[in-house]
Short mmCIF file of C-alpha atoms in Angstrom, two decimals:
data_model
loop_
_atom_site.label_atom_id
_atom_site.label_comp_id
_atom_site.label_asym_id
_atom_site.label_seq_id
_atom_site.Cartn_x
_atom_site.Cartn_y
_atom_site.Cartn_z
CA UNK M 71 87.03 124.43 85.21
CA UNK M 72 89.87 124.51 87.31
CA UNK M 73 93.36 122.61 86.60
CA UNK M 74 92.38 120.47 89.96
CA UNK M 75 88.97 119.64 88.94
CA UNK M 76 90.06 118.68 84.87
CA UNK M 77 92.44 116.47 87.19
CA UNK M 78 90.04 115.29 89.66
CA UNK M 79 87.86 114.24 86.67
CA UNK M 80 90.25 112.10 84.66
CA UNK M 81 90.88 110.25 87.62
CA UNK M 82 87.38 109.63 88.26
CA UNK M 83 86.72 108.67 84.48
CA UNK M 84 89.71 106.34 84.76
CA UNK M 85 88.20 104.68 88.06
CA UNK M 86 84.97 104.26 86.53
CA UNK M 87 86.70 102.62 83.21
CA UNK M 88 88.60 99.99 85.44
CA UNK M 89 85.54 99.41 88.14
CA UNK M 90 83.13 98.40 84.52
CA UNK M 91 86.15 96.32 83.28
CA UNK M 92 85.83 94.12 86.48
CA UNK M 93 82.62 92.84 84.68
CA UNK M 94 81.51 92.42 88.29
CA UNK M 95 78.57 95.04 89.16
CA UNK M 96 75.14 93.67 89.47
CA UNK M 97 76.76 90.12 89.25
CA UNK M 98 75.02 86.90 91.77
CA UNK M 99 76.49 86.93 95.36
CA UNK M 100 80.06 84.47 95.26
CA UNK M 101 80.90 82.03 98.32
CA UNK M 102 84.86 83.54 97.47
CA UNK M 103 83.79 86.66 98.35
CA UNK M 104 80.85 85.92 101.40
CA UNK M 105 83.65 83.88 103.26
CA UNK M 106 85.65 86.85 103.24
CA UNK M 107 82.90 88.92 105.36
CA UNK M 108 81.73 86.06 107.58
CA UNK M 109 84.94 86.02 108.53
CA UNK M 110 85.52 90.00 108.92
CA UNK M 111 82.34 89.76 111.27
CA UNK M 112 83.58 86.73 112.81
CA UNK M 113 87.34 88.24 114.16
CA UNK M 114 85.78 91.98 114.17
CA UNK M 115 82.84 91.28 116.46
CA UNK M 116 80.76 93.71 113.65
CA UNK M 117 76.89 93.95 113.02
CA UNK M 118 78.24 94.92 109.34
CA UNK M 119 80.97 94.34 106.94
CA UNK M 120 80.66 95.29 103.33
CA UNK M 121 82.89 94.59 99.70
CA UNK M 122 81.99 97.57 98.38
CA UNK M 123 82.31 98.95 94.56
CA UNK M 124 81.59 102.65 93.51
CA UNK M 125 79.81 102.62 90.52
CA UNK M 126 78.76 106.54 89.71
CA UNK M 127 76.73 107.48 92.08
CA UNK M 128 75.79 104.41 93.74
CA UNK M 129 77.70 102.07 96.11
CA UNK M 130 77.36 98.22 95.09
CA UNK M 131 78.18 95.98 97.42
CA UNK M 132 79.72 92.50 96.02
CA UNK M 133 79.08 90.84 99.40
CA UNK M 134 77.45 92.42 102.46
CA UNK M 135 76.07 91.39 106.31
CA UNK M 136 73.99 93.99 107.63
CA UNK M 137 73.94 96.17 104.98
CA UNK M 138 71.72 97.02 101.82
CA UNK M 139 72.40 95.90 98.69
CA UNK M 140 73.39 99.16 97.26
CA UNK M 141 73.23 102.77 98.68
CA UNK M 142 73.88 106.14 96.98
CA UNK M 143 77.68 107.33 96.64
CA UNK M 144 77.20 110.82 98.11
CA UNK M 145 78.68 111.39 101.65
CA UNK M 146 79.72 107.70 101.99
CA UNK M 147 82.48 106.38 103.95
CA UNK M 148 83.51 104.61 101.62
CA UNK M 149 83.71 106.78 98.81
CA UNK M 150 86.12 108.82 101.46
CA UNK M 151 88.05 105.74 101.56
CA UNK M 152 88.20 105.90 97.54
CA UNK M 153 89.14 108.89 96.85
CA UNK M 154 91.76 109.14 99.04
CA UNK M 155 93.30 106.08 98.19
CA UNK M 156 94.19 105.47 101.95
CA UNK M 157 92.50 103.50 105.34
CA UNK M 158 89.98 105.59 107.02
CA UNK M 159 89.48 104.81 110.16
CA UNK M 160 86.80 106.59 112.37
CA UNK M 161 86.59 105.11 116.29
CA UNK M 162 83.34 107.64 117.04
CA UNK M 163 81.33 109.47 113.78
CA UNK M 164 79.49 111.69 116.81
CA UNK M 165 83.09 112.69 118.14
CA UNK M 166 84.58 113.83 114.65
CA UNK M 167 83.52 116.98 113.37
CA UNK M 168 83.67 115.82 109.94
CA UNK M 169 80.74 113.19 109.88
CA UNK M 170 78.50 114.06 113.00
CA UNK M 171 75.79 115.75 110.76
CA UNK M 172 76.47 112.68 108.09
CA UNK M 173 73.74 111.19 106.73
CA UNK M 174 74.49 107.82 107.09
CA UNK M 175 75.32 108.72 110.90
CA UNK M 176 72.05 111.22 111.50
CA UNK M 177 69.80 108.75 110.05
CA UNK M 178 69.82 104.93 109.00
CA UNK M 179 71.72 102.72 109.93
CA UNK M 180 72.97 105.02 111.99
CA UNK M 181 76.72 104.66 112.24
CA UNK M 182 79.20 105.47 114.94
CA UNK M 183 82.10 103.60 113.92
CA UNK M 184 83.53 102.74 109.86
CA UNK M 185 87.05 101.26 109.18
CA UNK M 186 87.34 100.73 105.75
CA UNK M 187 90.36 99.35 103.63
CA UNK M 188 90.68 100.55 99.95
CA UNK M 189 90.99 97.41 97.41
CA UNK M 190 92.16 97.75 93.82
CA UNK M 191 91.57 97.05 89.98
CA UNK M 192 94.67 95.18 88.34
CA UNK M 193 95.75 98.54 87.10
CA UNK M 194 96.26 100.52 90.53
CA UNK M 195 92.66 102.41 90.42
CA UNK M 196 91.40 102.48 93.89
CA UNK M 197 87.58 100.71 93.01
CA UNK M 198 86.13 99.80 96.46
CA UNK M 199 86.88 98.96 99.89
CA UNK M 200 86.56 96.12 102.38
CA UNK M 201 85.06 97.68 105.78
CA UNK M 202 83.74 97.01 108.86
CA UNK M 203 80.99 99.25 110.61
CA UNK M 204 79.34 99.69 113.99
CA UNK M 205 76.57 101.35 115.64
CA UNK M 206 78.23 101.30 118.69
CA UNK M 207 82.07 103.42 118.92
CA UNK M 208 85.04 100.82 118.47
CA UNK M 209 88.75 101.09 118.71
CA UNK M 210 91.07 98.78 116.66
CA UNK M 211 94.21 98.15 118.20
CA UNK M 212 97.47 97.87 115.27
CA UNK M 213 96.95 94.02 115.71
CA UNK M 214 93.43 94.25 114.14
CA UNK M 215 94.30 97.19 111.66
CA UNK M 216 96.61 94.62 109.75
CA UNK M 217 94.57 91.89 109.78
CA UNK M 218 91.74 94.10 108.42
CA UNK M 219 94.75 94.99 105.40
CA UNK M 220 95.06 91.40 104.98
CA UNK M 221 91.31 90.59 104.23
CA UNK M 222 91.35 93.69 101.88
CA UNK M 223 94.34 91.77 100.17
CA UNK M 224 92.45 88.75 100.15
CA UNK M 225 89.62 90.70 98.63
CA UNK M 226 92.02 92.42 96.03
CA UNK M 227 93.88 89.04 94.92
CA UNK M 228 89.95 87.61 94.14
CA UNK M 229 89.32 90.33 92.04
CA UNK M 230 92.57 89.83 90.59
CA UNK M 231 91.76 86.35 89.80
CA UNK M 232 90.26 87.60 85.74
CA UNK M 233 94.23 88.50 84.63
CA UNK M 234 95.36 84.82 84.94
CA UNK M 235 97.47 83.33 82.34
CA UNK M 236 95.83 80.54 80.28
CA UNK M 237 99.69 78.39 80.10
CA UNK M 238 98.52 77.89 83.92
CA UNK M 239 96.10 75.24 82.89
CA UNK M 240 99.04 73.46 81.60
CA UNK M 241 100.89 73.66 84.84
CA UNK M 242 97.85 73.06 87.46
CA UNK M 243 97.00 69.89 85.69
CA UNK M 244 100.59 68.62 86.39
CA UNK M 245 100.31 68.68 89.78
CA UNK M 246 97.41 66.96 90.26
CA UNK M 247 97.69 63.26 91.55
CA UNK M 248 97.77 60.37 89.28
CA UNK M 249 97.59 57.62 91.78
CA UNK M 250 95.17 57.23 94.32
CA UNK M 251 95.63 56.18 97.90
CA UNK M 252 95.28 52.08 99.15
CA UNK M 253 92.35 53.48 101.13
CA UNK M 254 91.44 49.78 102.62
CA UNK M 255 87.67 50.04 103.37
CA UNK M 256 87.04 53.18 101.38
CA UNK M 257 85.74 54.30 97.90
CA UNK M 258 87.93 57.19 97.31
CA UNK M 259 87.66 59.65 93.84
CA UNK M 260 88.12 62.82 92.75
CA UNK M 261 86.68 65.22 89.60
CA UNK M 262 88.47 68.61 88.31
CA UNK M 263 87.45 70.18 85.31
CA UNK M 264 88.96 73.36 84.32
CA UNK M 265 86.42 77.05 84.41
CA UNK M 266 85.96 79.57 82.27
CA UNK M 267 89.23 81.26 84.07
CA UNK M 268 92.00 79.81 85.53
CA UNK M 269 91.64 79.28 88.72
CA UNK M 270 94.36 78.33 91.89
CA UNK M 271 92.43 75.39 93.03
CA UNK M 272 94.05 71.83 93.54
CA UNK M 273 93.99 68.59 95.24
CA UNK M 274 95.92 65.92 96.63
CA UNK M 275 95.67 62.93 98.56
CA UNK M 276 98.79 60.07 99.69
CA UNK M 277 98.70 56.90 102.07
CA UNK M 278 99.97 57.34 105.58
CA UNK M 279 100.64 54.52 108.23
CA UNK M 280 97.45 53.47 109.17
CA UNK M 281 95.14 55.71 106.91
CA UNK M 282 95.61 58.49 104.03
CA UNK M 283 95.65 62.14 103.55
CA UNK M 284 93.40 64.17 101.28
CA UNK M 285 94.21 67.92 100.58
CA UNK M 286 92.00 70.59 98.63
CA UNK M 287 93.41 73.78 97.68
CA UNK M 288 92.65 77.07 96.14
CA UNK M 289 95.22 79.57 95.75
CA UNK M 290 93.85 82.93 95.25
CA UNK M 291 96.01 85.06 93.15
CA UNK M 292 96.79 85.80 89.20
CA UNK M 293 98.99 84.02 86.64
CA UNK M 294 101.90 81.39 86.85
CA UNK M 295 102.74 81.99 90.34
CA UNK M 296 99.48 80.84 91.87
CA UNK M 297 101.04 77.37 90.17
CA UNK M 298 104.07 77.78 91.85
CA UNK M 299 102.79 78.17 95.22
CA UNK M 300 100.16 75.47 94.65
CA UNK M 301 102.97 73.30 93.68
CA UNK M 302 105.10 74.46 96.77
CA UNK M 303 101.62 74.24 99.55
CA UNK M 304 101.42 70.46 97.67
CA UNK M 305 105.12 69.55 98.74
CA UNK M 306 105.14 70.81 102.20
CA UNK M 307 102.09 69.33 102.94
CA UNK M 308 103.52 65.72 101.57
CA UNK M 309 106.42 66.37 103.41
CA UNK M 310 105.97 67.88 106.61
CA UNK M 311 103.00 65.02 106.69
CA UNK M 312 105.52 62.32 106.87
CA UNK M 313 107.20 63.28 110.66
CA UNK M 314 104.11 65.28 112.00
CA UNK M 315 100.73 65.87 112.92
CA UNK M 316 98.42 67.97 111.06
CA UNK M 317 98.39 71.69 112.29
CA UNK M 318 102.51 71.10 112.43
CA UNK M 319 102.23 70.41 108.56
CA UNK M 320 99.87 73.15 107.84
CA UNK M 321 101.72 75.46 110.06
CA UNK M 322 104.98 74.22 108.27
CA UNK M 323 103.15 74.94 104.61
CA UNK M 324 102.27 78.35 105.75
CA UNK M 325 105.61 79.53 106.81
CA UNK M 326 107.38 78.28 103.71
CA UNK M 327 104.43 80.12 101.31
CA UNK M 328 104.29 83.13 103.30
CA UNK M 329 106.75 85.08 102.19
CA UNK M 330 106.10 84.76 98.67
CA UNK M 331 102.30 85.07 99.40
CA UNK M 332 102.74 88.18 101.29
CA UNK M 333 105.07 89.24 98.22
CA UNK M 334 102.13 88.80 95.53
CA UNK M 335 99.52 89.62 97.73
CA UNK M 336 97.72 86.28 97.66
CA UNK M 337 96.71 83.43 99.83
CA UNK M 338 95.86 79.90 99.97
CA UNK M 339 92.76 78.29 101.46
CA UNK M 340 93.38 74.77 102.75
CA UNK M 341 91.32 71.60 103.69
CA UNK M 342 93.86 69.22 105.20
CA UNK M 343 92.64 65.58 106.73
CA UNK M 344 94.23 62.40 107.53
CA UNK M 345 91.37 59.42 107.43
CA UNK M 346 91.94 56.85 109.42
CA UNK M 347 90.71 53.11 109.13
CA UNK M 348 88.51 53.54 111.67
CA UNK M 349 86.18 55.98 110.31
CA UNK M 350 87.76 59.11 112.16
CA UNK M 351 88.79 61.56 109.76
CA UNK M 352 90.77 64.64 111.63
CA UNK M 353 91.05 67.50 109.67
CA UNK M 354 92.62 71.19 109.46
CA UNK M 355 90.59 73.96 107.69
CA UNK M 356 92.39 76.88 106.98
CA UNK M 357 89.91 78.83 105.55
CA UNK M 358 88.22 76.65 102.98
CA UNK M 359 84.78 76.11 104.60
CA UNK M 360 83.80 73.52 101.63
CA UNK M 361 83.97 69.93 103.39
CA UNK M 362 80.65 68.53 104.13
CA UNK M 363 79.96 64.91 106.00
CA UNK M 364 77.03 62.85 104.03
CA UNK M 365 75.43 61.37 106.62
CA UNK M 366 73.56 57.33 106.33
CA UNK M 367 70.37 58.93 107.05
CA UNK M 368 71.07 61.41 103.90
CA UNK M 369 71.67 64.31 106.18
CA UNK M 370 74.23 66.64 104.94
CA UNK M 371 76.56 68.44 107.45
CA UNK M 372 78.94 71.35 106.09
CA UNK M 373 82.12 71.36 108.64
CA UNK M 374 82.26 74.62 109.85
CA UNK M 375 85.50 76.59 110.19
CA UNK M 376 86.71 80.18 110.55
CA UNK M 377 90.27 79.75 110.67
CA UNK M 378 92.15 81.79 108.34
CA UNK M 379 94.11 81.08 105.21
CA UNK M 380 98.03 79.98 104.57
CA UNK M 381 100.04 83.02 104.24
CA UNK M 382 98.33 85.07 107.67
CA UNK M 383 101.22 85.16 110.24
CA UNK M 384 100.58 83.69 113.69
CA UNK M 385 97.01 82.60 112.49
CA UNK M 386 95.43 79.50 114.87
CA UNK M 387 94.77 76.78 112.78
CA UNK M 388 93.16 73.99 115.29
CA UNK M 389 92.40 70.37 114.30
CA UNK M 390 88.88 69.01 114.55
CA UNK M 391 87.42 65.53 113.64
CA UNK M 392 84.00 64.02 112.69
CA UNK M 393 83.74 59.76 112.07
CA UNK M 394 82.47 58.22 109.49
CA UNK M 395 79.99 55.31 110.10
CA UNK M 396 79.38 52.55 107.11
CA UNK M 397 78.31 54.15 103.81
CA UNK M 398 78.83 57.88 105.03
CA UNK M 399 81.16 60.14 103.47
CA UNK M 400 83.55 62.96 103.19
CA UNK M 401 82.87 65.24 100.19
CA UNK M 402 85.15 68.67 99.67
CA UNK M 403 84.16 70.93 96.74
CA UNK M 404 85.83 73.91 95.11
CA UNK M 405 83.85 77.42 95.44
CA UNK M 406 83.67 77.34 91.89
CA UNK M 407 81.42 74.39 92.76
CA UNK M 408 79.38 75.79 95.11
CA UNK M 409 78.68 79.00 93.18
CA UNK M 410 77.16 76.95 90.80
CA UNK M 411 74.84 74.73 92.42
CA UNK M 412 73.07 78.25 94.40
CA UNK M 413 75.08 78.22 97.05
CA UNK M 414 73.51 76.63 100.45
CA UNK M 415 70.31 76.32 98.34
CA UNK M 416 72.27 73.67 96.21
CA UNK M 417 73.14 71.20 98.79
CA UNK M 418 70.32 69.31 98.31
CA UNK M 419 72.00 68.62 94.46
CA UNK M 420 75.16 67.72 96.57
CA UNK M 421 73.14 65.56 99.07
CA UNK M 422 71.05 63.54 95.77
CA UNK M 423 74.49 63.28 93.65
CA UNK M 424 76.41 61.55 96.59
CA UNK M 425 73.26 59.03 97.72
CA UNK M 426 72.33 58.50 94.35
CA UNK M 427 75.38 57.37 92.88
CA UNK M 428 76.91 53.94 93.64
CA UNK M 429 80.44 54.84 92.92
CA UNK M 430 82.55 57.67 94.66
CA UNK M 431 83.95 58.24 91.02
CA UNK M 432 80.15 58.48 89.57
CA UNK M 433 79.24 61.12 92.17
CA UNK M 434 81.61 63.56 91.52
CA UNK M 435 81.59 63.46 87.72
CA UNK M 436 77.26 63.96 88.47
CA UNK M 437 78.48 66.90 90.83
CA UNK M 438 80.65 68.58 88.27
CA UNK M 439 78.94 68.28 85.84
CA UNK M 440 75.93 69.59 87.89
CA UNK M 441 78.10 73.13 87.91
CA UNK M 442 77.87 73.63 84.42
CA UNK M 443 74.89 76.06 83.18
CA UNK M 444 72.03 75.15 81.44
CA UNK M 445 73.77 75.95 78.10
CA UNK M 446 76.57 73.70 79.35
CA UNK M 447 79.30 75.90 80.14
CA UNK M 448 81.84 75.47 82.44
CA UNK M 449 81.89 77.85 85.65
CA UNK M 450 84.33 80.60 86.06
CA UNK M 451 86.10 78.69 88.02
CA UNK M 452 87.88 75.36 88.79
CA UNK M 453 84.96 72.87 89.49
CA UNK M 454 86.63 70.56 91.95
CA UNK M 455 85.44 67.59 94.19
CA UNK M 456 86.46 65.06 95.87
CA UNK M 457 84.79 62.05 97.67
CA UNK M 458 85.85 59.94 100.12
CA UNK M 459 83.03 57.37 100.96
CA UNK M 460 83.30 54.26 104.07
CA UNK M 461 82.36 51.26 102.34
#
């Protein structure tokens, strides 16, 4: 065996060593991880985007549209994309010599266009990529080649969730809120219990002139910085609040955290509202995708978004609204949450925990608790929500 090879080898033995110390093959689709490819597909215009993990001689895919759950290693894209530790970009497969007569591109699905991102294990080893794939010949303009970097970041900092610090429990529960808001004509409350990891997720919520604010957080990244941005998103948010509207403040949060998000390679989702006497409740989502409206009827309605997270320069954030009639309500969870409960299948436990409970403050205790297993352990994650309910 050649010096090369003995080399190629060891590096291969050391990716495999850091893709099993993930503990993530063969592990339950995450929401974390499916919002990141609805919203590749969303902004790419894609029939398929794939999180993909090399695991011998198979590729696993953490979170896939289009795709199979796993297909072998050999010839892959994205095993290209591995091993050379670098973007590969390919704008026609029938064009390039390299990958006419490729398998995936000769026979199912087919492919004529891959651009795939490599992501990371905590200690360098390229493990997978993030990509986005076409039957039909693309061409991404520079604009679009960052932005696909910056899911792959958003990808990486998930994964790099499992190195967090367990002093940042001390520091997350410090910054949530101890009082609540007047909230005249609502039943307002709010349940965080700490996962099996540390997790970036937080909440807030403050009077304004003629209503209140609510804020839920999750800042994806590792160890006592997330806490430091969380603490920093919290303040601008309070602030900028006071002398503007809501996409100012959120815009105004970003800026200040981008830097330092671009820096450690992290971001922050973010539910912002402002709830008004009247029952209107206007709202930013940057990237969280967790508010839901319970409806009188018992009709539950998750408020759809696919803006993207703090810390993306010269990302659109728009405001929307929904009203509240008498004895509806707002109800924001973590992901952590949502894992849980099965995903969309659990929003009927969402939908029976909110009607069924006569308290805001009952509800969400009934909903965390709800995330715990049937051995009654916490989730991996934060499990967060908060209620807002029109009397």
């Amino acid at each position: 065996m050649t010096i090369e090879a003995v080399g190629a080898l060891e590096s291969e033995l050391r990716r495999q060593s850091a893709v099993e110390a993930l503990e993530i093959l063969d592990t339950a689709p995450e929401d974390r991880f499916d919002r990141i490819t609805r919203m590749a597909q969303q902004l790419f215009g894609v029939p398929m985007v794939s999180i993909t993990l090399l695991d011998d001689d198979r590729q696993w895919r953490k979170s896939h549209l289009g795709l199979t759950r796993e297909a072998p290693r050999a010839d892959s894209f994205c095993d290209l994309t591995v091993r050379t530790d670098s973007p590969v970009i390919i704008a026609d497969t029938i064009a390039d010599d390299r990958f006419r007569d490729n398998p995936f591109v000769a026979g199912d699905p087919h492919l004529r266009f891959y651009a795939g991102e490599p992501i990371h294990a905590p200690g360098g080893e390229a493990v997978g990529t993030l990509c986005v794939v076409d039957t039909e010949p693309r061409i991404l303009t520079a604009g679009e080649l960052r932005l696909l970097r910056d899911l792959a970041d958003w990808v990486q900092a998930e994964l790099d969730r499992d190195e967090e610090l367990d002093r940042t429990a001390v520091v997350q529960r410090a910054l949530l809120p101890r009082r609540k808001p007047t909230a005249s004509g609502y039943d307002v409350a709010a349940a965080c219990e700490p996962g099996e990891r540390i997790a970036g997720d937080f909440y807030d919520w403050y009077d304004a002139d003629g209503g209140f604010h609510v804020t839920v957080g999750d800042v994806v990244g590792t160890g006592s910085p997330i806490a430091i941005i969380a603490a920093s998103v919290r303040a601008a948010l309070r602030s900028a609040s006071a002398f503007a509207d809501l996409v100012p403040a959120v815009a105004e949060a970003s800026r200040m955290v981008e830097e330092e998000l671009d820096r450690l390679a992290a971001y922050t989702s973010v539910f912002h509202a402002r709830v008004d006497g009247d029952g209107v409740v206007r709202f930013v989502d940057a990237g969280h995708g967790l508010a839901f409206i319970v409806r009188a009827t018992g009709d539950i309605e998750r408020l759809e978004t696919s803006t993207l997270p703090l810390g993306i320069a010269g990302a659109e954030r728009p405001e929307r609204s929904v009203a509240l009639a008498a004895g509806e309500a707002l109800l924001v969870i973590s992901d952590a949450v949502f894992d849980a409960l099965g995903g969309e299948t659990g929003l009927g436990v969402l939908q029976s925990r909110v009607r069924g409970s006569a308290t805001s403050a009952g509800a969400v205790s009934r909903i965390v608790g709800a995330a715990r297993d049937e051995n009654g352990a916490a989730p991996v994650g934060d499990a967060l929500a908060i209620l807002v309910r029109r009397a």
